[in-house]
Short mmCIF file of C-alpha atoms (C1' of nucleotides) in Angstrom, two decimals:
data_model
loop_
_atom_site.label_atom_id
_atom_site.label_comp_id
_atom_site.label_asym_id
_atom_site.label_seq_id
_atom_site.Cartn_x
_atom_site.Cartn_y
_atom_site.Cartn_z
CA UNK D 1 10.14 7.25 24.51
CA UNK D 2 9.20 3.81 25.32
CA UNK D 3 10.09 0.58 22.96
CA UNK D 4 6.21 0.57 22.38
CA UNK D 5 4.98 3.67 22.11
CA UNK D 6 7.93 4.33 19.36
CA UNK D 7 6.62 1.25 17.45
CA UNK D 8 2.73 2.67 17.96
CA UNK D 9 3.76 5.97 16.04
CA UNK D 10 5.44 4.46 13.65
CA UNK D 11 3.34 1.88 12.33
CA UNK D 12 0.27 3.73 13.00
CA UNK D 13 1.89 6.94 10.74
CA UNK D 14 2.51 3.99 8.04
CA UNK D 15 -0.79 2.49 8.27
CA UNK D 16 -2.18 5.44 7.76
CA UNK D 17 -0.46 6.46 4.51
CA UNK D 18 -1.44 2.84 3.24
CA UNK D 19 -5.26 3.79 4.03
CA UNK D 20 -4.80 7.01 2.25
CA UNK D 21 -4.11 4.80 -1.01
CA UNK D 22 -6.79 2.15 0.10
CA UNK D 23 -9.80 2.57 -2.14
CA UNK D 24 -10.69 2.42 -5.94
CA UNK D 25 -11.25 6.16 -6.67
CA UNK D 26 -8.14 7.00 -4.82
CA UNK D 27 -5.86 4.89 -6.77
CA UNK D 28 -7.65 5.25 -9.93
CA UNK D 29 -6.63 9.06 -9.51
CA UNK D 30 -3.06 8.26 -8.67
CA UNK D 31 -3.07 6.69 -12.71
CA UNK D 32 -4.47 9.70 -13.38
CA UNK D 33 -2.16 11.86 -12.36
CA UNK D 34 0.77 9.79 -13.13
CA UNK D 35 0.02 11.72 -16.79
CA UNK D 36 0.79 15.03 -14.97
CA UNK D 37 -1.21 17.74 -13.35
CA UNK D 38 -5.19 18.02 -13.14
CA UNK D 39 -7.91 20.01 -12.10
CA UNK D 40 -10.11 18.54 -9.54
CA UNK D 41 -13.15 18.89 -12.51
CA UNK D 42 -11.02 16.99 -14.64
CA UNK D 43 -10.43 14.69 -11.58
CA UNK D 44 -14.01 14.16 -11.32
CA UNK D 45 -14.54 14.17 -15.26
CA UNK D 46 -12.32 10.95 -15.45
CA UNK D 47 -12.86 8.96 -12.27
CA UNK D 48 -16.53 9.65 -13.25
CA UNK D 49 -17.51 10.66 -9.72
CA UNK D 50 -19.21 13.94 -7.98
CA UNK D 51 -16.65 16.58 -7.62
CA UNK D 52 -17.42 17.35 -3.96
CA UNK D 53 -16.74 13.66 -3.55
CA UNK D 54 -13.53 14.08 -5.71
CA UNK D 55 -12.35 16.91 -3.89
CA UNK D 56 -13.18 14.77 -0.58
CA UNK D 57 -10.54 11.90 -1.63
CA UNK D 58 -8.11 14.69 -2.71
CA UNK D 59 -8.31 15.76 0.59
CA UNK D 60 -7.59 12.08 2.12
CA UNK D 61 -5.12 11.97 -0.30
CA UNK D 62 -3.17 15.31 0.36
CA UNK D 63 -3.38 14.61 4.10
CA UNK D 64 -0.81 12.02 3.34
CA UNK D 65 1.24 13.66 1.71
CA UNK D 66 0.51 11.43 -1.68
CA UNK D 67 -0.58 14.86 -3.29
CA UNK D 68 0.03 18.19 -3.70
CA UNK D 69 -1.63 21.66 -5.36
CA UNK D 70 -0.55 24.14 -7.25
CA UNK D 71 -3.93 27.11 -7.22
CA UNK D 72 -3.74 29.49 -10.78
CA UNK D 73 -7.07 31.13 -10.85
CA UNK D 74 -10.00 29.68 -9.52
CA UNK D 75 -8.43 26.06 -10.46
CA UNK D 76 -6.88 24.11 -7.77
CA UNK D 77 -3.94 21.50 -9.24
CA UNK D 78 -3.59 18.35 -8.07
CA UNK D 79 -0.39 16.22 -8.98
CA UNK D 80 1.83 13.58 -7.19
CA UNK D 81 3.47 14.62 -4.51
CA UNK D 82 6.26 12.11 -4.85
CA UNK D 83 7.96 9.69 -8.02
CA UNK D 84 7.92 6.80 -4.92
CA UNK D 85 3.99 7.65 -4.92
CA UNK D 86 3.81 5.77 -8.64
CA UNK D 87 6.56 3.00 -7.53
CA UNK D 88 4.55 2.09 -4.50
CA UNK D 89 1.59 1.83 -7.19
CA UNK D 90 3.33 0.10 -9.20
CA UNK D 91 4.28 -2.82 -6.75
CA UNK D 92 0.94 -3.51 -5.48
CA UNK D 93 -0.44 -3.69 -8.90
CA UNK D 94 2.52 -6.16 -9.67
CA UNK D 95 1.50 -8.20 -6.42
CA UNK D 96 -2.28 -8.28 -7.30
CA UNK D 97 -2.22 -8.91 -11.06
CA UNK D 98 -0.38 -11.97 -10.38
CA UNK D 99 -1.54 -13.20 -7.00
CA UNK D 100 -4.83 -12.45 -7.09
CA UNK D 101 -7.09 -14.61 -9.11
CA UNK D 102 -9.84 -12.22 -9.79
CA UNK D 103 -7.76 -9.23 -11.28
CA UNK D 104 -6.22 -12.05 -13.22
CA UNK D 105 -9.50 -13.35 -14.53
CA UNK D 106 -11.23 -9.76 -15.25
CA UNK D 107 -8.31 -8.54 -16.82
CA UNK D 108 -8.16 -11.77 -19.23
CA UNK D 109 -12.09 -11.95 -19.61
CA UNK D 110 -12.01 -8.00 -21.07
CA UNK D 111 -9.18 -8.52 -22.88
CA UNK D 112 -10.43 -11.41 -24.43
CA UNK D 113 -13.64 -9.43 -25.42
CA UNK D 114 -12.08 -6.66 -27.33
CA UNK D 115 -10.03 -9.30 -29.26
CA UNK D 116 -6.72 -8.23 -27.42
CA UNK D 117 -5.52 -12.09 -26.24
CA UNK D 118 -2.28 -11.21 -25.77
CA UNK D 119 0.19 -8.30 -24.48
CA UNK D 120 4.34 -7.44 -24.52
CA UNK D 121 6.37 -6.04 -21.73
CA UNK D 122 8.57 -2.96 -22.22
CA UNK D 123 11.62 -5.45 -21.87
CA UNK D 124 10.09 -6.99 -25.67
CA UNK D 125 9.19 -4.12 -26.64
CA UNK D 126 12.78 -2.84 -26.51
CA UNK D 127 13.88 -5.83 -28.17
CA UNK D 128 11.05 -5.65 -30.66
CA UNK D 129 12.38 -1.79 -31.47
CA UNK D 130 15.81 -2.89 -31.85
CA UNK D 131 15.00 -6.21 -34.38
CA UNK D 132 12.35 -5.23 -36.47
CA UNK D 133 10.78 -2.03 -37.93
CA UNK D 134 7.30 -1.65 -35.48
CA UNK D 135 5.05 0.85 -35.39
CA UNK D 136 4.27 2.67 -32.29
CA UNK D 137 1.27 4.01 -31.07
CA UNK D 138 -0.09 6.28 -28.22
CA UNK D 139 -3.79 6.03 -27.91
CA UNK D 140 -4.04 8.66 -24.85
CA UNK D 141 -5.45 12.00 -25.56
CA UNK D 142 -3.03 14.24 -27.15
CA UNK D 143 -2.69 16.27 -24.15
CA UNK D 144 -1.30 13.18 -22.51
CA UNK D 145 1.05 12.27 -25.42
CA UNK D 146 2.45 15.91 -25.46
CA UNK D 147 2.99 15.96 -22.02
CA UNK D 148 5.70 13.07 -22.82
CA UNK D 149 5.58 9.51 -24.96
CA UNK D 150 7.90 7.07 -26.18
CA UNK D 151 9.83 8.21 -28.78
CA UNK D 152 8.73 7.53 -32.50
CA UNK D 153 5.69 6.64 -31.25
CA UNK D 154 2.19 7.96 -33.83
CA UNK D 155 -0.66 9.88 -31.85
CA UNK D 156 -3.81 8.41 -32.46
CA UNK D 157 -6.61 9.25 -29.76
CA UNK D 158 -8.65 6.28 -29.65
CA UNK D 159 -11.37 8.69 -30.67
CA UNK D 160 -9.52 9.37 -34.12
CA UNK D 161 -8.03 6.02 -34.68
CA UNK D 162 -11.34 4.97 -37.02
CA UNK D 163 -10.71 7.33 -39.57
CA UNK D 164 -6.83 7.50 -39.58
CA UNK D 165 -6.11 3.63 -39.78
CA UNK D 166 -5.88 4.07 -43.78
CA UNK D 167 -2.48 6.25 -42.95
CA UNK D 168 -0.96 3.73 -40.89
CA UNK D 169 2.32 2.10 -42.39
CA UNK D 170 1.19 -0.54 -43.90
CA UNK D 171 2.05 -4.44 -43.84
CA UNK D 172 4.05 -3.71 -39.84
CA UNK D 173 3.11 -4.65 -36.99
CA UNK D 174 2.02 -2.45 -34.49
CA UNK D 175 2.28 -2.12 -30.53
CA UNK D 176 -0.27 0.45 -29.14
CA UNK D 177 0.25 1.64 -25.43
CA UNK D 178 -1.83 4.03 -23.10
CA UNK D 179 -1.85 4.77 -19.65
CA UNK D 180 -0.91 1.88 -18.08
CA UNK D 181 -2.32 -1.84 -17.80
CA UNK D 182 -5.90 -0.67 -16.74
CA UNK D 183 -6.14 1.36 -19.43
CA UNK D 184 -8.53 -0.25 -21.84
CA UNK D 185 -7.44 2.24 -24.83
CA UNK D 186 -4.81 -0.26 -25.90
CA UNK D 187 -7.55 -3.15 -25.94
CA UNK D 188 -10.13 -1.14 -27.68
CA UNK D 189 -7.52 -0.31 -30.39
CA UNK D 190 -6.25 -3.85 -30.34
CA UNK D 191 -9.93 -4.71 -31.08
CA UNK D 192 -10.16 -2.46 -33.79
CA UNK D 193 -6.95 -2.72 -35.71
CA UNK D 194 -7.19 -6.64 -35.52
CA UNK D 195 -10.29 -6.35 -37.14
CA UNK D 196 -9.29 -4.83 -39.75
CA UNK D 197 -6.84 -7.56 -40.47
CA UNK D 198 -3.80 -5.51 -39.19
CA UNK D 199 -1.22 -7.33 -36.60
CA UNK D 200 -1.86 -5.62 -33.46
CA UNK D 201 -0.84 -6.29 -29.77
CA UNK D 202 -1.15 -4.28 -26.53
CA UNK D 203 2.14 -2.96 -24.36
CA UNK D 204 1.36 -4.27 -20.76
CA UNK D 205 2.30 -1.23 -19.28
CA UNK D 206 1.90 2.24 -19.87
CA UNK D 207 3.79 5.67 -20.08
CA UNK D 208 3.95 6.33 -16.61
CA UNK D 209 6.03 3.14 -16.49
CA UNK D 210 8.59 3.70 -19.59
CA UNK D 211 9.41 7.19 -17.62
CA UNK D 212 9.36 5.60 -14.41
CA UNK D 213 12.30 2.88 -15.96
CA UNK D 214 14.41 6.47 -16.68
CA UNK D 215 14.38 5.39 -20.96
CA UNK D 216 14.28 7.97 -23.08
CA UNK D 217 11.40 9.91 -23.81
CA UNK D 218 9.85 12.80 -26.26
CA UNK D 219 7.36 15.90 -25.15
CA UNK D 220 5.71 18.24 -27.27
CA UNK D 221 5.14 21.62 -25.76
CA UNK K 1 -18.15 -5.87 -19.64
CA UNK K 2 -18.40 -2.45 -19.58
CA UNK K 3 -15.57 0.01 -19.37
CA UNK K 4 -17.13 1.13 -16.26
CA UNK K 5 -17.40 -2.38 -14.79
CA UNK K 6 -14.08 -3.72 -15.73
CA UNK K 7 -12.21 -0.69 -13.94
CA UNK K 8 -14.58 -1.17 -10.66
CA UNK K 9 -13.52 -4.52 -11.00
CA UNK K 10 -9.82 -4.11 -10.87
CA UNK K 11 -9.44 -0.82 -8.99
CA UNK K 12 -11.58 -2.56 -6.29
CA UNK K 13 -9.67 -5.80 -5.75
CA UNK K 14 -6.20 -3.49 -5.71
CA UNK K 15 -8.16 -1.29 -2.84
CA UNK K 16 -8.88 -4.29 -0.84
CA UNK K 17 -5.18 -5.75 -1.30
CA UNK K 18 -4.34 -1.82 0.50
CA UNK K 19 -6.57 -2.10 2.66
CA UNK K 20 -5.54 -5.63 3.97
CA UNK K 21 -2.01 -3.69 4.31
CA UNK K 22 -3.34 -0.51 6.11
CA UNK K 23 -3.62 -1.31 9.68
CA UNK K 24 -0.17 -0.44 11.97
CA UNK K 25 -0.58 -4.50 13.66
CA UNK K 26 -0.59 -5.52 10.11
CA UNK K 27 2.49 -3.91 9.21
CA UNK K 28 4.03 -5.37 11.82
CA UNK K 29 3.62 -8.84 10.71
CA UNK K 30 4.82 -7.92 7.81
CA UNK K 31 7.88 -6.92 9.56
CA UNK K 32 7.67 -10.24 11.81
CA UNK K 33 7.21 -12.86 8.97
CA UNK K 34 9.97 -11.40 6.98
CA UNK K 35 12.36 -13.43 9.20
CA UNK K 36 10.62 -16.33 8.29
CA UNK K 37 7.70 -17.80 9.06
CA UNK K 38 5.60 -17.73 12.76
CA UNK K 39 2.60 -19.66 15.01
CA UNK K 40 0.13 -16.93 15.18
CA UNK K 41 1.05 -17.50 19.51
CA UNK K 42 4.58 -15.91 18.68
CA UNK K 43 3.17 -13.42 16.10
CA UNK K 44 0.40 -12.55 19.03
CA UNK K 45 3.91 -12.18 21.74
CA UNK K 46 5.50 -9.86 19.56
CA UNK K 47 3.28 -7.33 18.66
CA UNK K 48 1.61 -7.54 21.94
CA UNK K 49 -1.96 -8.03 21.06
CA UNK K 50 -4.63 -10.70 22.28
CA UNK K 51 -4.15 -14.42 20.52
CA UNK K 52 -7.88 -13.71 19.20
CA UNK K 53 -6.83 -10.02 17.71
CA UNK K 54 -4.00 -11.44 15.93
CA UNK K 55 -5.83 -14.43 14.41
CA UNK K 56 -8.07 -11.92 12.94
CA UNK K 57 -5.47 -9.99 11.85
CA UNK K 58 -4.14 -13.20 10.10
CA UNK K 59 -7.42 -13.89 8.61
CA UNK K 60 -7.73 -10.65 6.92
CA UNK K 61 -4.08 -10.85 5.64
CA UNK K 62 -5.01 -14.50 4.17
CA UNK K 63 -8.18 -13.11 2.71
CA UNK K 64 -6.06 -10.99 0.47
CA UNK K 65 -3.16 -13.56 -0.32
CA UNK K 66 -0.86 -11.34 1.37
CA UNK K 67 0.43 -14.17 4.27
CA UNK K 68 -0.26 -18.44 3.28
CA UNK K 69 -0.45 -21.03 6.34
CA UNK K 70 1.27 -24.65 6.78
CA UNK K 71 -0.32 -26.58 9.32
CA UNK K 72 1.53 -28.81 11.54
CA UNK K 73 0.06 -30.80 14.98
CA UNK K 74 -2.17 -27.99 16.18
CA UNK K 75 0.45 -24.95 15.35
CA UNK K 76 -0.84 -22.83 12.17
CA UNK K 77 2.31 -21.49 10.76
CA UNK K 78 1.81 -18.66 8.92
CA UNK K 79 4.24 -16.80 6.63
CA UNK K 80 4.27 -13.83 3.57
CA UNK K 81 2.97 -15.57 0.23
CA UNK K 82 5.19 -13.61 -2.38
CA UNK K 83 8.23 -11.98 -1.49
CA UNK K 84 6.48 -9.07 -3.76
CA UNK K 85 4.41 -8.49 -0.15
CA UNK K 86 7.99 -7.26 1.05
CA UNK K 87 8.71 -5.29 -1.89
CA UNK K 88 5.79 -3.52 -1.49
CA UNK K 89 6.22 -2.94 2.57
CA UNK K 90 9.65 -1.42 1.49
CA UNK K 91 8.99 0.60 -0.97
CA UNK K 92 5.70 2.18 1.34
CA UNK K 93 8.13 2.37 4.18
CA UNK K 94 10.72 4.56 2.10
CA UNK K 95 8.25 6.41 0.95
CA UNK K 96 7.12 7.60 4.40
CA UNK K 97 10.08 7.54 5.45
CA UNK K 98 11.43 10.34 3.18
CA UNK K 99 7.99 12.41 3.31
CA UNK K 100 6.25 12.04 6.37
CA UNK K 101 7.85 14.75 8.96
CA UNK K 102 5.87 13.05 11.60
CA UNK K 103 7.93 9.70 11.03
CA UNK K 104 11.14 11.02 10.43
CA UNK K 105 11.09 13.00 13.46
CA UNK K 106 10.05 10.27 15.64
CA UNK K 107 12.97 7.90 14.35
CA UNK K 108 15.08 10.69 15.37
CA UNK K 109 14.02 11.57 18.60
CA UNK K 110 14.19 8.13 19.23
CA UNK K 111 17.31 7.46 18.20
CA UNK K 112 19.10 10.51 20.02
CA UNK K 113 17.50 9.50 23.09
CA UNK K 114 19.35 5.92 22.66
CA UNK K 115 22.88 8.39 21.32
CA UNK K 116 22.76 6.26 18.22
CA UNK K 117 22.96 9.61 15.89
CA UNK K 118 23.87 8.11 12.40
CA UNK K 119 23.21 5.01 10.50
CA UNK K 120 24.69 3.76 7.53
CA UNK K 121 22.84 2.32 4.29
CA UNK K 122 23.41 -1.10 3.13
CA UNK K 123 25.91 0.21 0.02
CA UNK K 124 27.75 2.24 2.64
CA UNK K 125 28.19 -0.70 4.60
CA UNK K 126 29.38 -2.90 1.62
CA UNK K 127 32.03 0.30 0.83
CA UNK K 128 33.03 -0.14 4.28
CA UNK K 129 33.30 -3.95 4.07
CA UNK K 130 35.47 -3.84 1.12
CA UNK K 131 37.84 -1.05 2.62
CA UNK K 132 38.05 -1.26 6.10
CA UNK K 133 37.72 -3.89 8.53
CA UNK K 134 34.57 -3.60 10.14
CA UNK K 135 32.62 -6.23 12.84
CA UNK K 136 29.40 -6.98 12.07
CA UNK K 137 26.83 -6.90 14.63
CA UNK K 138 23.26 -9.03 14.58
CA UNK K 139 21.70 -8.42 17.38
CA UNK K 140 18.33 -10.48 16.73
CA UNK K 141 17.20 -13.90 18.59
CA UNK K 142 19.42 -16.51 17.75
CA UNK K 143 16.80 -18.14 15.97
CA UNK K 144 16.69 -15.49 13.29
CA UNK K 145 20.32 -15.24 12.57
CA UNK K 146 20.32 -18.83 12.08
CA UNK K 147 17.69 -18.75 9.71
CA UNK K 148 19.74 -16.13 7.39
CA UNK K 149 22.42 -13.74 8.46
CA UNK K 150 25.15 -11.28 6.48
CA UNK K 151 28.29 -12.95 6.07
CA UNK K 152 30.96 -12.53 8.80
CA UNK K 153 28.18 -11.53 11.41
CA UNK K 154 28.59 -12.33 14.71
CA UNK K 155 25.50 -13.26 16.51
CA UNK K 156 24.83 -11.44 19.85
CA UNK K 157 21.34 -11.48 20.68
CA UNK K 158 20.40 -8.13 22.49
CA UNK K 159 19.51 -9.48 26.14
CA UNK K 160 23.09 -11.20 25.96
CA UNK K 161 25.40 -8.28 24.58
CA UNK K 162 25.87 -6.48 27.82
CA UNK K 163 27.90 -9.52 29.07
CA UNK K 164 29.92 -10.34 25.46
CA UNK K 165 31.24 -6.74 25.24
CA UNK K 166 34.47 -7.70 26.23
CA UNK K 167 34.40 -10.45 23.96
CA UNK K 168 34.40 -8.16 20.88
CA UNK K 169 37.30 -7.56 18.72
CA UNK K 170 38.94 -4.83 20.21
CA UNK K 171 39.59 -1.37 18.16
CA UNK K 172 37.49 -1.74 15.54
CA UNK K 173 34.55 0.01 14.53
CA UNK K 174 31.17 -1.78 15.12
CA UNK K 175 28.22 -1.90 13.08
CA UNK K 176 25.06 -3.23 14.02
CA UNK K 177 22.03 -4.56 12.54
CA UNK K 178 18.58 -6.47 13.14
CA UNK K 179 14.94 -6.44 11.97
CA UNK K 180 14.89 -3.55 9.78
CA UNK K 181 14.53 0.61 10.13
CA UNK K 182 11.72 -0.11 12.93
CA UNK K 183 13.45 -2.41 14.53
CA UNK K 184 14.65 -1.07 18.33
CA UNK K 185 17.36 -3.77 18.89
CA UNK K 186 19.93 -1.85 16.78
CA UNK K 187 19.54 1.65 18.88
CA UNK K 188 19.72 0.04 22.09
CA UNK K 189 22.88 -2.12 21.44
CA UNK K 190 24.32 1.39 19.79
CA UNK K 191 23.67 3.07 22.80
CA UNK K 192 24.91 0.15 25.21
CA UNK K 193 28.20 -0.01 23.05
CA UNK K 194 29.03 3.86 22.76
CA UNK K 195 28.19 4.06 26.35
CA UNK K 196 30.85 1.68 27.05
CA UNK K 197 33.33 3.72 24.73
CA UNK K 198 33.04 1.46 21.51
CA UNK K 199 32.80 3.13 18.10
CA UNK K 200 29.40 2.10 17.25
CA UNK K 201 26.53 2.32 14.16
CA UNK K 202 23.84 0.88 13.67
CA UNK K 203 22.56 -0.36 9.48
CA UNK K 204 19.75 1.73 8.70
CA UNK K 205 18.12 -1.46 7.36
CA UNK K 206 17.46 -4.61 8.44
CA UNK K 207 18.68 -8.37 7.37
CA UNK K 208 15.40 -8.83 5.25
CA UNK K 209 16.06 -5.88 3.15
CA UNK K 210 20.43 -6.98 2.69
CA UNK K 211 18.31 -10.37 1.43
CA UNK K 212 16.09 -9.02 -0.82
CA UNK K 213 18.65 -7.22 -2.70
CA UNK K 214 20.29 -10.71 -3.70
CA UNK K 215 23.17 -10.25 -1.45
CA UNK K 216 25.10 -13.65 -0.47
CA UNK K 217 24.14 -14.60 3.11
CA UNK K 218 24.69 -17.50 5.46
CA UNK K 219 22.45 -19.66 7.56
CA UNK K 220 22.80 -22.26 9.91
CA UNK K 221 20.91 -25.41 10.13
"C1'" DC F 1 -11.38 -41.16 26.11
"C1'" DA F 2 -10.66 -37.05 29.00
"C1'" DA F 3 -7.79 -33.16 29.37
"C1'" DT F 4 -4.90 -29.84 27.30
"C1'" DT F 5 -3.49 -26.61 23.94
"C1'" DA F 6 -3.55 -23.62 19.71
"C1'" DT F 7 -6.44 -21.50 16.90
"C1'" DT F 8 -10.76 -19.88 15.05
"C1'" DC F 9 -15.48 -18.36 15.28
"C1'" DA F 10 -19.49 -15.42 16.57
"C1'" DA F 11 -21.57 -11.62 18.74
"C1'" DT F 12 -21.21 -7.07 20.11
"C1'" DA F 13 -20.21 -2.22 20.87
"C1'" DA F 14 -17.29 1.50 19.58
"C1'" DA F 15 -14.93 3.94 16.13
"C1'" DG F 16 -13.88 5.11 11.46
"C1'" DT F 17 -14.97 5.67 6.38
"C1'" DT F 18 -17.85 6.91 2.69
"C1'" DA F 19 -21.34 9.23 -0.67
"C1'" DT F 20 -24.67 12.62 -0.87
"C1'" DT F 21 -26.53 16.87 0.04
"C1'" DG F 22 -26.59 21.82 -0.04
"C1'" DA F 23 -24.23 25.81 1.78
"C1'" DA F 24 -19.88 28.50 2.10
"C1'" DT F 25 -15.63 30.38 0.24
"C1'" DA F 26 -12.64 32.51 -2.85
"C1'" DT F 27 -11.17 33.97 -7.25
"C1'" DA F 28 -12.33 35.87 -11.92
"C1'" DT F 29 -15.28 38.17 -15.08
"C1'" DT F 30 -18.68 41.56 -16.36
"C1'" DA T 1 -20.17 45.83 -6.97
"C1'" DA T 2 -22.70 41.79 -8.88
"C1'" DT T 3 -22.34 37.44 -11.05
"C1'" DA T 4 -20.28 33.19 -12.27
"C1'" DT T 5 -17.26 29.42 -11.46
"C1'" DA T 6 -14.23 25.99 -9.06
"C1'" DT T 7 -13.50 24.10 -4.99
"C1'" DT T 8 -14.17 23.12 -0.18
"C1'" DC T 9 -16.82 22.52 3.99
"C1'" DA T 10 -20.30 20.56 7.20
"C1'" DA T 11 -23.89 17.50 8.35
"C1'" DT T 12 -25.82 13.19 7.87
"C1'" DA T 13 -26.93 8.35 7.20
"C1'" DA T 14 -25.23 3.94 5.59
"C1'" DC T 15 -21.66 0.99 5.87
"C1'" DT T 16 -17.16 -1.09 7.35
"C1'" DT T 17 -13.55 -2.03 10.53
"C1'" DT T 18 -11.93 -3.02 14.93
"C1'" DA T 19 -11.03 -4.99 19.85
"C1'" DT T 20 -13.00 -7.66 23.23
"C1'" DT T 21 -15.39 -11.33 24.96
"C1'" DG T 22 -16.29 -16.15 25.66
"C1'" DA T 23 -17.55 -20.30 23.24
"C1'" DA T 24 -16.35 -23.74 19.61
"C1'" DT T 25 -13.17 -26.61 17.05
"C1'" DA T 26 -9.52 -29.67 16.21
"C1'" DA T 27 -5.22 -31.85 17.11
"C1'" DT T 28 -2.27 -33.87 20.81
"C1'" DT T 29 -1.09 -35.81 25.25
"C1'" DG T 30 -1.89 -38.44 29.33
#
DNA sequence: CAATTATTCAATAAAGTTATTGAATATATT
DNA sequence: AATATATTCAATAACTTTATTGAATAATTG
């Protein structure tokens, strides 16, 4: 095999993989599925696109090798195909939230919207945890927070955490996490617990990254 | 801003950070400017494309803050803006690497045709450095071990090893080492070496990668 | 200031990617 | 066996990306 030809394959078969990761709905769905298994309905459902078109960037996606199925019934399973698939995530969002001034900006403008100004790391968080008595809580569906959360953390679907902020301990601050920094669950709680004169503040990350750091974690099954 | 918006927003800048990543030339000057930083004339020697085709190349690369420029006389130096850029190249690379059949069979075909069978990881090598005595091999252009080499390396650019053989420290085992996994130098002075009945090896990764792990290294000015 | 050199720009044609349709497939339920 | 459901497939049109030209720009040298 010739010096260039070698390089051609390789490069190209890397290149390639990249693209596979390269648009919005694609790596929306790898955040997705960072929570663990789905349907391609509930693929669509959440990415709020046309399943055909859903199951066309599942395709792109499994040609990669980012994906892979599991079929039970009629239902086809997507999940990651790979832990690395999430790290390499992870990296590019770390390179574009602070490099690139837009993401920056819209990620600052929403936040400041909903009230949610500013946001802790895991690092404080574990800190936070260790100090003082905080209050934990996981504002993903409760399929999600079965599936595996930080430990001692409340469920409280953002869709249930109007009526149950009465039961919350009272006078501690809380940290409220979701799926991971694009997640606007956290902000919209933020917004909402702030507002009702509770200390609130968003964890920067989400789930998918506490697992991903190999801490401790609780499931429900 | 709408839920909807904000995520279109953020998902879309990410895709177009990918996307300025997903194209095999690209890659490669990733690769390149990782030993520092390059006119786009050298950039346009070493990956063998058109002056014109790599300036565009650049271009789309500075779009998306991956690469930043220093001007001096009429040479545009360019070179990677975050070291983050790397981070993410590595972690793709390992990723295919590990799960792409197509890639792992071409590095291995590859390297059997050069006879350089095995390769050792950076921690093996460090093992190795601590126990045994071991010569350490760069084989890149002088220019590039000057600019940041391991410790103890000898510098013996590939087009001049055939001749230093005999200059080698006799009896020992030889390890050798350039631009990274991709990088051909290594297999072909592996290959030259065991030909000539020297117990050779070559590091499955390259100088960048020793450097991005915070090891100590050495440069010459 | 004319000539040289490194880089970029602009136009173009070819190739690749994408969303939208509606039909096809394959499994489960009745 | 017929129906229903989840997913995939195939065709298409709009759009984007790419390599190749040759010209334009901008800094340096003679």
């Amino acid at each position: 095999m010739e010096k260039r030809e070698f390089k051609e394959k390789v490069y190209s078969e890397l290149a390639s993989l990249t693209k596979a990761l390269a648009h919005p709905f694609r790596l929306q769905i790898i955040d997705l599925l960072a929570q663990g298994s789905r349907s391609v309905e509930e693929i669509a459902a959440q990415v709020d696109i046309s399943i055909a078109n859903a199951s066309q960037h599942l395709q792109v996606m499994k040609g990669a090798n980012l994906v892979s199925i599991q079929k039970e019934g009629h239902y086809v399973h997507y999940r990651l195909a790979d832990e690395r698939v999430y790290t390499v995530w992870q990296s590019l969002r770390e390179l574009g939230i602070d490099r690139l001034a837009q993401i920056e900006r819209t990620l600052k403008d929403f936040r400041e919207e909903k009230n949610s100004f500013q946001s802790l790391s895991i690092d404080q968080l574990l800190e936070k945890i260790s100090e003082e008595g905080v209050v934990i809580l996981d504002v993903r569906p409760e399929k999600e927070f079965k599936a595996g959360h930080i430990p001692q953390a409340l469920s409280v679907p953002m869709e249930k955490l109007a009526q149950k902020i009465a039961d919350l301990p009272a006078g501690k601050e809380v940290v409220v996490y979701c799926r991971g920094p694009f997640c606007v669950f956290a902000d919209e709680a933020v917004g909402l617990l702030t507002g009702q004169g509770i200390r609130a503040i968003r964890l920067e990350e989400g789930f998918p990254d506490w697992k991903s750091r190999n801490l401790p974690f609780q499931t429900i099954s």
